[in-house]
Amino acid sequence: MTILYIALAAGATALVFGLILALNIRKQDEGNETIRFIGRAIRDGANAFLSREYKMLSLFVVAMFVILALLIDYDITGRVEDAANRLGNTYTDRDFPVTAIAYLAGAIGSGLAGLLGMSIAVRANTRTTVKAQTGLNAALRVAFNSGTVMGVTVVGIGLIGVTAMYWIFKDITVVAGFGFGASSIALFARVGGGIYTKAADVGADLVGKVEQGIPEDDPRNPATVADNVGDNVGDVAGMGADLFESYVGSIIATIALAAVGATALGMANPEGFDSNLFVLPILVAAIGIFGSILGTFLVRTSEGATMGRLLWALRTGIIAAGVLVLIGVGIALSPSFLDLDYKLFWVVVTGLVAGQIIGTSSEVYTSYEFKFTKDLAGQAETGPATIIIGGLGLGMLSTVVPGIVVVVAMWLANDLAGTYGVALAAVGMLSTLGITLATDAYGPVADNAGGIAEQAGLPPEVRERTDALDSLGNTTAATGKGFAIGSAVLTALALMAAYSQVSGVTSFDLLETDVLMGLILGALMPFLFAALTMQAVGRAAMAMVTEVRRQFKEITGLLEGTADADYARAVDISTKGAMREMVLPGLIAVAAPVVVGAILGPEALGGLLIGSISTGFLLAIMMANAGGAWDNAKKYIEAGHLGGKGSDQHSAAVVGDTVGDPFKDTSGPALNILIKLMSIVALVFAPLFL
C-alpha cells in the first residue's frame, strides 16, 4: 500500500508542477495586438477541431463501453470465467461493468492529457515569439516549459489512472481495459490530428513556397493559420494522447506478467495485488516523475548557441533524469525497501540505455549537424527526384541501429527476468517520459512562434531565433518518435506475452498454418494502415491546394498584400478532411484482432501480433527518420547553404519535405499506437477466442 501512496503522490506532484508552470507561462507578455490576434486565431481553430474530434470519438467510446460491458463484464458468451484465473485472478460474478468503466477512464485520461497539453501550447506560442525578441534562452525557456507541462501532465494523469484502477479493482484484466481506452483514443487522435496538420502543411508549402515563391508562414498564404493550428492538434494533442497510452500500456503489461517474473527470478508466485513484483513498475514510474521534474531545471542555453549546444542543453536534463531514476530504483530494490533481486536494476538500466541509443540514432540520422542530413541536402542539387530517393534510402538504413538495439535489449531483459523483464525494460525506457516528452512537445510551440513572427512582420533576427529552436524541435521530435517506437515494441511484446497467458497458448509454432496465416495478416496491417493514412493526407492536401490556389486567383490584391486571405475556409477544409479520413484506419485497427481471433482462433491471433510488431516497428522508424531528415535538409538549405532560400535546390528540398510530412507526423507515429492497440485488444478480448 505504501507504494501506491507514493505513486499517487508522484502523480499529484507532476500535476501541481505542471499547473505552476502553466500559470507562470500565462503571466508572460503576449505581445502587441497583431501577435495576440494571430494567437487567438490559432487557439480558436485548435479548440474548434478538438471539440469536433472529441464529439465524434465519444460515439465510438459509448459503443465500445456497451460491447465491453456485455461481452466481458456480464459474460453473455460464458467464456470469460474460463480464462479469468490464467493471470492469477480469481473470477467473481460481476454485477457492475468494471472493465467498461476502466475503458472509459482510460479514454478520458488519454483525451484529457492531449487537451491540457494543447491548451497551454496555444498560449505559449505568442509568448515564445515575444521572448525571441529579447534572446534565444528566454524563448527556449518558455517553449520548453510549455512542453514540460505536456510531459508532466501525461505522466501525472497516467500514473494516477493506472494506480487508481489497480487499487480499486485489484484485477489486471480489468486494468487492461484502462489501457485499451487510452490506446483507442490515442490512435484516432494521432491519425486525425496528423491528417489535419499535414493537409495544411502540404497546401501551404506547395502553393505558397514552391508555386508563388513567398516565405514560409507568409500572412498572404491562406493555409498559414491552418498549418499553425495543425502543429497543436497533431503534434501536441495527438502526441500527448499517443505517449499517454505508451506510458500506461508499459505499466499494465509489466503488472500482468508479475507471476512470470517470479518464476524467472526463482521466487514464489506473488500473492495479493500489493505484492512487490506487482507494484514495482508503478514505483519505477513514480521515481521517474521526480527525476524528470528535477531534470527540467537543468535545461539552459546561451545566446547564439549552435544546434549542437542546443541539443546538449536538452540532453543534460534527460541524462540527469535518467541518473536520478537509477539511483531511486537502486534504493527501492534494497533489502530495507522492496527487497527484490538486483537483476531488476539492470533491467531498468537496459531500458534506459536502449531508449537513449535509439533516440541518439534518430538524432544522428535527422539532424543537419551530422553527415547524413547534410548529404541528403546535397542531393537537392540535382532536383526533387534525387532528394526523395536519398531520403527513402536514409530512412531504410536508419532502421538498423534501433532494430539491433531492441533485439539486444529484449535478449538482456529476458535473460535477467523473463518476459516480465522485457515489460519492465519498457517501463524503464519510459520512466523519464516527463522530460523526454517535454523536449518533443516544445517543438510545435517553437514552430508556431516562428510562424507568428513571420505573420506579424517582426525583425529577421526574431525569426532566426525561432528557426533555430524549430530546427532543434524537428530533431528532438525525430528522437522522441524513435524513443516512442522502441518502447512500443517492448510494450507490445509484453502485452503479447500477457495475451499468451490469458489465452493459454504458451507457444506459437511457425510451422502451424493458423499461426502463419495470422503472421502474414499481421505483417500486412502496418502497410495497410500506413497506406490508408498517407492517402488520407493526400486527399485532404489536394483539397487544401485547390483552395489556396483559388484564393490567390480570385482574391484581388492577396499576393500584393492589400487584401486578407480567408483563413477560416482553409481551417474548415483541414478539419472536415481529418474528421472524414480518420474513421476507417481507426476502425480497422480495433476490428482486425477481434475478427482474426474469432474466425481463425487464438493461435492465428498470436501470429497477427508477431507480424504486426515486426513490420510495424521497422516501417515506423523508417518513416519517422526519413521525414525528419527531409525536413532538416530543407532547413539546412534555408540556413544559407547550397543556394539558400528561393534557389532551385530549396524548391527541390521543399518537395522532399512535403513527401516527408505525412511520413513523420501522420503514418509513422500512428504505427506505434497500432501495434500496441492490437496487442491490448487481443488481451482484453482473449477469453472470447478460446
PDB file of C-alpha atoms in Angstrom, residues 283-510:
ATOM      1  CA  LEU A 283       7.178   2.634  -8.228  1.00  0.00           C
ATOM      2  CA  VAL A 284       9.665   2.951 -11.121  1.00  0.00           C
ATOM      3  CA  ALA A 285       7.228   5.264 -12.893  1.00  0.00           C
ATOM      4  CA  ALA A 286       6.824   7.333  -9.711  1.00  0.00           C
ATOM      5  CA  ILE A 287      10.596   7.660  -9.314  1.00  0.00           C
ATOM      6  CA  GLY A 288      10.790   8.708 -12.958  1.00  0.00           C
ATOM      7  CA  ILE A 289       8.367  11.561 -12.346  1.00  0.00           C
ATOM      8  CA  PHE A 290      10.511  13.049  -9.584  1.00  0.00           C
ATOM      9  CA  GLY A 291      13.666  12.579 -11.689  1.00  0.00           C
ATOM     10  CA  SER A 292      12.060  14.237 -14.716  1.00  0.00           C
ATOM     11  CA  ILE A 293      10.895  17.268 -12.731  1.00  0.00           C
ATOM     12  CA  LEU A 294      14.389  17.833 -11.324  1.00  0.00           C
ATOM     13  CA  GLY A 295      15.941  17.337 -14.780  1.00  0.00           C
ATOM     14  CA  THR A 296      13.879  20.147 -16.321  1.00  0.00           C
ATOM     15  CA  PHE A 297      15.703  22.743 -14.214  1.00  0.00           C
ATOM     16  CA  LEU A 298      18.982  21.923 -15.972  1.00  0.00           C
ATOM     17  CA  VAL A 299      17.804  22.869 -19.477  1.00  0.00           C
ATOM     18  CA  ARG A 300      19.572  26.165 -20.278  1.00  0.00           C
ATOM     19  CA  THR A 301      21.434  27.622 -23.254  1.00  0.00           C
ATOM     20  CA  SER A 302      23.296  30.769 -24.282  1.00  0.00           C
ATOM     21  CA  GLU A 303      22.630  33.413 -26.902  1.00  0.00           C
ATOM     22  CA  GLY A 304      23.816  32.421 -30.373  1.00  0.00           C
ATOM     23  CA  ALA A 305      24.152  28.759 -29.439  1.00  0.00           C
ATOM     24  CA  THR A 306      24.748  26.276 -32.258  1.00  0.00           C
ATOM     25  CA  MET A 307      22.462  23.341 -32.928  1.00  0.00           C
ATOM     26  CA  GLY A 308      24.925  21.132 -31.077  1.00  0.00           C
ATOM     27  CA  ARG A 309      24.810  23.379 -27.992  1.00  0.00           C
ATOM     28  CA  LEU A 310      21.021  23.453 -28.081  1.00  0.00           C
ATOM     29  CA  LEU A 311      20.895  19.669 -28.294  1.00  0.00           C
ATOM     30  CA  TRP A 312      23.222  19.333 -25.318  1.00  0.00           C
ATOM     31  CA  ALA A 313      21.052  21.725 -23.329  1.00  0.00           C
ATOM     32  CA  LEU A 314      18.207  19.224 -23.666  1.00  0.00           C
ATOM     33  CA  ARG A 315      20.419  16.152 -23.265  1.00  0.00           C
ATOM     34  CA  THR A 316      21.723  17.447 -19.941  1.00  0.00           C
ATOM     35  CA  GLY A 317      18.227  17.407 -18.455  1.00  0.00           C
ATOM     36  CA  ILE A 318      17.404  13.972 -19.866  1.00  0.00           C
ATOM     37  CA  ILE A 319      20.668  12.368 -18.724  1.00  0.00           C
ATOM     38  CA  ALA A 320      20.286  13.852 -15.243  1.00  0.00           C
ATOM     39  CA  ALA A 321      16.738  12.492 -15.003  1.00  0.00           C
ATOM     40  CA  GLY A 322      17.954   9.031 -16.045  1.00  0.00           C
ATOM     41  CA  VAL A 323      20.711   9.029 -13.414  1.00  0.00           C
ATOM     42  CA  LEU A 324      18.212  10.032 -10.724  1.00  0.00           C
ATOM     43  CA  VAL A 325      15.897   7.201 -11.789  1.00  0.00           C
ATOM     44  CA  LEU A 326      18.691   4.641 -11.464  1.00  0.00           C
ATOM     45  CA  ILE A 327      19.616   5.919  -8.010  1.00  0.00           C
ATOM     46  CA  GLY A 328      15.964   5.731  -6.956  1.00  0.00           C
ATOM     47  CA  VAL A 329      15.469   2.223  -8.358  1.00  0.00           C
ATOM     48  CA  GLY A 330      18.650   1.031  -6.654  1.00  0.00           C
ATOM     49  CA  ILE A 331      17.317   2.239  -3.309  1.00  0.00           C
ATOM     50  CA  ALA A 332      13.839   0.801  -3.999  1.00  0.00           C
ATOM     51  CA  LEU A 333      15.199  -2.717  -4.620  1.00  0.00           C
ATOM     52  CA  SER A 334      17.282  -2.725  -1.435  1.00  0.00           C
ATOM     53  CA  PRO A 335      16.503  -5.117   1.458  1.00  0.00           C
ATOM     54  CA  SER A 336      15.188  -2.224   3.539  1.00  0.00           C
ATOM     55  CA  PHE A 337      12.515  -1.405   0.967  1.00  0.00           C
ATOM     56  CA  LEU A 338      11.172  -3.911  -1.593  1.00  0.00           C
ATOM     57  CA  ASP A 339      13.946  -6.490  -1.081  1.00  0.00           C
ATOM     58  CA  LEU A 340      13.907  -7.653  -4.706  1.00  0.00           C
ATOM     59  CA  ASP A 341      16.601  -9.206  -6.886  1.00  0.00           C
ATOM     60  CA  TYR A 342      19.078  -6.592  -8.176  1.00  0.00           C
ATOM     61  CA  LYS A 343      18.775  -8.189 -11.600  1.00  0.00           C
ATOM     62  CA  LEU A 344      15.742  -5.917 -11.928  1.00  0.00           C
ATOM     63  CA  PHE A 345      18.015  -2.878 -11.556  1.00  0.00           C
ATOM     64  CA  TRP A 346      19.930  -3.967 -14.642  1.00  0.00           C
ATOM     65  CA  VAL A 347      16.643  -4.485 -16.464  1.00  0.00           C
ATOM     66  CA  VAL A 348      15.771  -0.825 -15.854  1.00  0.00           C
ATOM     67  CA  VAL A 349      19.302   0.173 -16.930  1.00  0.00           C
ATOM     68  CA  THR A 350      18.777  -1.822 -20.114  1.00  0.00           C
ATOM     69  CA  GLY A 351      15.577   0.025 -20.900  1.00  0.00           C
ATOM     70  CA  LEU A 352      17.022   3.471 -20.214  1.00  0.00           C
ATOM     71  CA  VAL A 353      20.193   2.847 -22.211  1.00  0.00           C
ATOM     72  CA  ALA A 354      18.296   1.306 -25.120  1.00  0.00           C
ATOM     73  CA  GLY A 355      15.972   4.320 -25.230  1.00  0.00           C
ATOM     74  CA  GLN A 356      18.908   6.725 -25.282  1.00  0.00           C
ATOM     75  CA  ILE A 357      20.698   4.805 -28.041  1.00  0.00           C
ATOM     76  CA  ILE A 358      17.557   4.687 -30.194  1.00  0.00           C
ATOM     77  CA  GLY A 359      16.932   8.384 -29.617  1.00  0.00           C
ATOM     78  CA  THR A 360      20.543   9.295 -30.394  1.00  0.00           C
ATOM     79  CA  SER A 361      20.453   7.170 -33.529  1.00  0.00           C
ATOM     80  CA  SER A 362      17.400   9.078 -34.759  1.00  0.00           C
ATOM     81  CA  GLU A 363      19.190  12.339 -33.946  1.00  0.00           C
ATOM     82  CA  VAL A 364      22.264  11.335 -35.961  1.00  0.00           C
ATOM     83  CA  TYR A 365      20.164  10.449 -38.995  1.00  0.00           C
ATOM     84  CA  THR A 366      17.925  13.541 -38.895  1.00  0.00           C
ATOM     85  CA  SER A 367      19.936  16.492 -37.517  1.00  0.00           C
ATOM     86  CA  TYR A 368      21.791  18.674 -40.011  1.00  0.00           C
ATOM     87  CA  GLU A 369      24.663  18.774 -37.539  1.00  0.00           C
ATOM     88  CA  PHE A 370      25.553  15.326 -38.885  1.00  0.00           C
ATOM     89  CA  LYS A 371      26.660  13.924 -42.225  1.00  0.00           C
ATOM     90  CA  PHE A 372      23.525  12.033 -43.247  1.00  0.00           C
ATOM     91  CA  THR A 373      21.214  15.039 -43.490  1.00  0.00           C
ATOM     92  CA  LYS A 374      23.914  17.274 -44.978  1.00  0.00           C
ATOM     93  CA  ASP A 375      24.491  14.691 -47.714  1.00  0.00           C
ATOM     94  CA  LEU A 376      20.744  14.451 -48.258  1.00  0.00           C
ATOM     95  CA  ALA A 377      20.548  18.221 -48.677  1.00  0.00           C
ATOM     96  CA  GLY A 378      23.324  17.958 -51.256  1.00  0.00           C
ATOM     97  CA  GLN A 379      21.134  15.651 -53.331  1.00  0.00           C
ATOM     98  CA  ALA A 380      18.789  18.608 -53.889  1.00  0.00           C
ATOM     99  CA  GLU A 381      21.436  19.886 -56.329  1.00  0.00           C
ATOM    100  CA  THR A 382      20.018  17.531 -58.961  1.00  0.00           C
ATOM    101  CA  GLY A 383      16.333  18.053 -58.208  1.00  0.00           C
ATOM    102  CA  PRO A 384      13.449  16.655 -56.161  1.00  0.00           C
ATOM    103  CA  ALA A 385      13.702  13.099 -57.515  1.00  0.00           C
ATOM    104  CA  THR A 386      17.190  12.510 -56.125  1.00  0.00           C
ATOM    105  CA  ILE A 387      16.439  14.022 -52.728  1.00  0.00           C
ATOM    106  CA  ILE A 388      13.343  11.809 -52.440  1.00  0.00           C
ATOM    107  CA  ILE A 389      15.350   8.719 -53.415  1.00  0.00           C
ATOM    108  CA  GLY A 390      18.051   9.691 -50.933  1.00  0.00           C
ATOM    109  CA  GLY A 391      15.534  10.239 -48.138  1.00  0.00           C
ATOM    110  CA  LEU A 392      13.899   6.862 -48.672  1.00  0.00           C
ATOM    111  CA  GLY A 393      17.287   5.149 -48.582  1.00  0.00           C
ATOM    112  CA  LEU A 394      18.311   7.060 -45.462  1.00  0.00           C
ATOM    113  CA  GLY A 395      15.082   6.085 -43.715  1.00  0.00           C
ATOM    114  CA  MET A 396      15.580   2.413 -44.526  1.00  0.00           C
ATOM    115  CA  LEU A 397      19.203   2.497 -43.388  1.00  0.00           C
ATOM    116  CA  SER A 398      18.205   4.179 -40.123  1.00  0.00           C
ATOM    117  CA  THR A 399      16.269   1.071 -39.027  1.00  0.00           C
ATOM    118  CA  VAL A 400      19.452  -0.956 -38.494  1.00  0.00           C
ATOM    119  CA  VAL A 401      20.634   0.512 -35.179  1.00  0.00           C
ATOM    120  CA  PRO A 402      17.168   0.640 -33.495  1.00  0.00           C
ATOM    121  CA  GLY A 403      16.440  -2.888 -34.696  1.00  0.00           C
ATOM    122  CA  ILE A 404      19.655  -4.291 -33.250  1.00  0.00           C
ATOM    123  CA  VAL A 405      19.248  -2.293 -30.021  1.00  0.00           C
ATOM    124  CA  VAL A 406      15.727  -3.618 -29.440  1.00  0.00           C
ATOM    125  CA  VAL A 407      16.885  -7.190 -30.077  1.00  0.00           C
ATOM    126  CA  VAL A 408      19.788  -6.823 -27.619  1.00  0.00           C
ATOM    127  CA  ALA A 409      17.538  -5.135 -25.039  1.00  0.00           C
ATOM    128  CA  MET A 410      14.987  -7.960 -25.337  1.00  0.00           C
ATOM    129  CA  TRP A 411      17.724 -10.556 -25.001  1.00  0.00           C
ATOM    130  CA  LEU A 412      19.254  -8.976 -21.902  1.00  0.00           C
ATOM    131  CA  ALA A 413      15.929  -8.196 -20.204  1.00  0.00           C
ATOM    132  CA  ASN A 414      14.552 -11.669 -20.897  1.00  0.00           C
ATOM    133  CA  ASP A 415      17.751 -13.312 -19.675  1.00  0.00           C
ATOM    134  CA  LEU A 416      17.534 -11.321 -16.440  1.00  0.00           C
ATOM    135  CA  ALA A 417      13.823 -11.623 -15.643  1.00  0.00           C
ATOM    136  CA  GLY A 418      11.919 -13.354 -18.449  1.00  0.00           C
ATOM    137  CA  THR A 419       9.119 -11.564 -20.274  1.00  0.00           C
ATOM    138  CA  TYR A 420       8.491  -9.610 -17.068  1.00  0.00           C
ATOM    139  CA  GLY A 421      11.939  -8.156 -17.634  1.00  0.00           C
ATOM    140  CA  VAL A 422      11.050  -7.170 -21.221  1.00  0.00           C
ATOM    141  CA  ALA A 423       7.996  -5.308 -19.941  1.00  0.00           C
ATOM    142  CA  LEU A 424       9.938  -3.685 -17.097  1.00  0.00           C
ATOM    143  CA  ALA A 425      12.588  -2.527 -19.582  1.00  0.00           C
ATOM    144  CA  ALA A 426       9.820  -0.648 -21.418  1.00  0.00           C
ATOM    145  CA  VAL A 427       8.794   0.968 -18.123  1.00  0.00           C
ATOM    146  CA  GLY A 428      12.430   1.925 -17.545  1.00  0.00           C
ATOM    147  CA  MET A 429      12.676   3.355 -21.044  1.00  0.00           C
ATOM    148  CA  LEU A 430       9.570   5.486 -20.440  1.00  0.00           C
ATOM    149  CA  SER A 431      10.316   6.337 -16.809  1.00  0.00           C
ATOM    150  CA  THR A 432      11.771   9.729 -17.802  1.00  0.00           C
ATOM    151  CA  LEU A 433       8.881  10.481 -20.161  1.00  0.00           C
ATOM    152  CA  GLY A 434       8.079  13.643 -18.208  1.00  0.00           C
ATOM    153  CA  ILE A 435      11.212  15.301 -19.599  1.00  0.00           C
ATOM    154  CA  THR A 436      11.701  13.380 -22.848  1.00  0.00           C
ATOM    155  CA  LEU A 437       8.180  14.343 -23.918  1.00  0.00           C
ATOM    156  CA  ALA A 438       8.937  17.939 -22.922  1.00  0.00           C
ATOM    157  CA  THR A 439      11.847  18.024 -25.388  1.00  0.00           C
ATOM    158  CA  ASP A 440       9.462  16.781 -28.092  1.00  0.00           C
ATOM    159  CA  ALA A 441       6.346  18.829 -27.291  1.00  0.00           C
ATOM    160  CA  TYR A 442       8.191  22.137 -27.181  1.00  0.00           C
ATOM    161  CA  GLY A 443       8.947  21.843 -30.928  1.00  0.00           C
ATOM    162  CA  PRO A 444       5.424  22.714 -32.194  1.00  0.00           C
ATOM    163  CA  VAL A 445       5.420  25.753 -29.886  1.00  0.00           C
ATOM    164  CA  ALA A 446       8.686  26.980 -31.419  1.00  0.00           C
ATOM    165  CA  ASP A 447       7.308  26.269 -34.903  1.00  0.00           C
ATOM    166  CA  ASN A 448       4.188  28.301 -34.123  1.00  0.00           C
ATOM    167  CA  ALA A 449       6.345  31.106 -32.719  1.00  0.00           C
ATOM    168  CA  GLY A 450       8.246  31.324 -35.999  1.00  0.00           C
ATOM    169  CA  GLY A 451       5.012  31.476 -37.964  1.00  0.00           C
ATOM    170  CA  ILE A 452       3.640  34.200 -35.730  1.00  0.00           C
ATOM    171  CA  ALA A 453       6.882  36.201 -36.075  1.00  0.00           C
ATOM    172  CA  GLU A 454       6.622  35.990 -39.873  1.00  0.00           C
ATOM    173  CA  GLN A 455       2.948  36.903 -39.967  1.00  0.00           C
ATOM    174  CA  ALA A 456       3.418  39.772 -37.516  1.00  0.00           C
ATOM    175  CA  GLY A 457       6.295  41.259 -39.538  1.00  0.00           C
ATOM    176  CA  LEU A 458       8.856  41.090 -36.721  1.00  0.00           C
ATOM    177  CA  PRO A 459      12.589  41.739 -37.363  1.00  0.00           C
ATOM    178  CA  PRO A 460      14.603  38.980 -39.117  1.00  0.00           C
ATOM    179  CA  GLU A 461      16.649  38.132 -36.009  1.00  0.00           C
ATOM    180  CA  VAL A 462      13.445  37.042 -34.245  1.00  0.00           C
ATOM    181  CA  ARG A 463      12.716  34.522 -36.983  1.00  0.00           C
ATOM    182  CA  GLU A 464      16.341  33.364 -36.892  1.00  0.00           C
ATOM    183  CA  ARG A 465      15.987  32.527 -33.202  1.00  0.00           C
ATOM    184  CA  THR A 466      12.665  30.747 -33.630  1.00  0.00           C
ATOM    185  CA  ASP A 467      14.057  28.860 -36.644  1.00  0.00           C
ATOM    186  CA  ALA A 468      16.966  27.649 -34.507  1.00  0.00           C
ATOM    187  CA  LEU A 469      14.505  26.358 -31.911  1.00  0.00           C
ATOM    188  CA  ASP A 470      12.287  24.890 -34.640  1.00  0.00           C
ATOM    189  CA  SER A 471      15.181  23.004 -36.242  1.00  0.00           C
ATOM    190  CA  LEU A 472      16.090  21.651 -32.835  1.00  0.00           C
ATOM    191  CA  GLY A 473      12.431  20.718 -32.402  1.00  0.00           C
ATOM    192  CA  ASN A 474      12.485  18.699 -35.628  1.00  0.00           C
ATOM    193  CA  THR A 475      15.474  16.745 -34.356  1.00  0.00           C
ATOM    194  CA  THR A 476      14.055  16.189 -30.872  1.00  0.00           C
ATOM    195  CA  ALA A 477      10.738  15.181 -32.463  1.00  0.00           C
ATOM    196  CA  ALA A 478      12.508  12.523 -34.520  1.00  0.00           C
ATOM    197  CA  THR A 479      14.384  11.466 -31.382  1.00  0.00           C
ATOM    198  CA  GLY A 480      11.125  11.305 -29.436  1.00  0.00           C
ATOM    199  CA  LYS A 481       9.416   9.302 -32.157  1.00  0.00           C
ATOM    200  CA  GLY A 482      12.266   6.774 -32.231  1.00  0.00           C
ATOM    201  CA  PHE A 483      12.119   6.562 -28.455  1.00  0.00           C
ATOM    202  CA  ALA A 484       8.332   6.075 -28.513  1.00  0.00           C
ATOM    203  CA  ILE A 485       8.511   3.430 -31.226  1.00  0.00           C
ATOM    204  CA  GLY A 486      11.241   1.492 -29.398  1.00  0.00           C
ATOM    205  CA  SER A 487       9.219   1.461 -26.189  1.00  0.00           C
ATOM    206  CA  ALA A 488       6.138   0.484 -28.185  1.00  0.00           C
ATOM    207  CA  VAL A 489       7.863  -2.665 -29.427  1.00  0.00           C
ATOM    208  CA  LEU A 490       8.856  -3.780 -25.923  1.00  0.00           C
ATOM    209  CA  THR A 491       5.389  -2.935 -24.576  1.00  0.00           C
ATOM    210  CA  ALA A 492       3.614  -4.726 -27.422  1.00  0.00           C
ATOM    211  CA  LEU A 493       5.778  -7.821 -26.920  1.00  0.00           C
ATOM    212  CA  ALA A 494       4.962  -7.799 -23.212  1.00  0.00           C
ATOM    213  CA  LEU A 495       1.245  -7.411 -23.924  1.00  0.00           C
ATOM    214  CA  MET A 496       1.507 -10.303 -26.370  1.00  0.00           C
ATOM    215  CA  ALA A 497       3.092 -12.404 -23.621  1.00  0.00           C
ATOM    216  CA  ALA A 498       0.210 -11.446 -21.324  1.00  0.00           C
ATOM    217  CA  TYR A 499      -2.208 -12.458 -24.105  1.00  0.00           C
ATOM    218  CA  SER A 500      -0.436 -15.820 -24.259  1.00  0.00           C
ATOM    219  CA  GLN A 501      -1.013 -16.292 -20.525  1.00  0.00           C
ATOM    220  CA  VAL A 502      -4.713 -15.422 -20.766  1.00  0.00           C
ATOM    221  CA  SER A 503      -5.367 -17.462 -23.893  1.00  0.00           C
ATOM    222  CA  GLY A 504      -3.410 -20.461 -22.668  1.00  0.00           C
ATOM    223  CA  VAL A 505      -1.430 -20.633 -25.930  1.00  0.00           C
ATOM    224  CA  THR A 506       2.051 -20.959 -24.469  1.00  0.00           C
ATOM    225  CA  SER A 507       3.882 -21.105 -27.819  1.00  0.00           C
ATOM    226  CA  PHE A 508       3.207 -20.084 -31.406  1.00  0.00           C
ATOM    227  CA  ASP A 509       4.515 -22.719 -33.823  1.00  0.00           C
ATOM    228  CA  LEU A 510       5.509 -21.101 -37.128  1.00  0.00           C
TER     229      LEU A 510
END
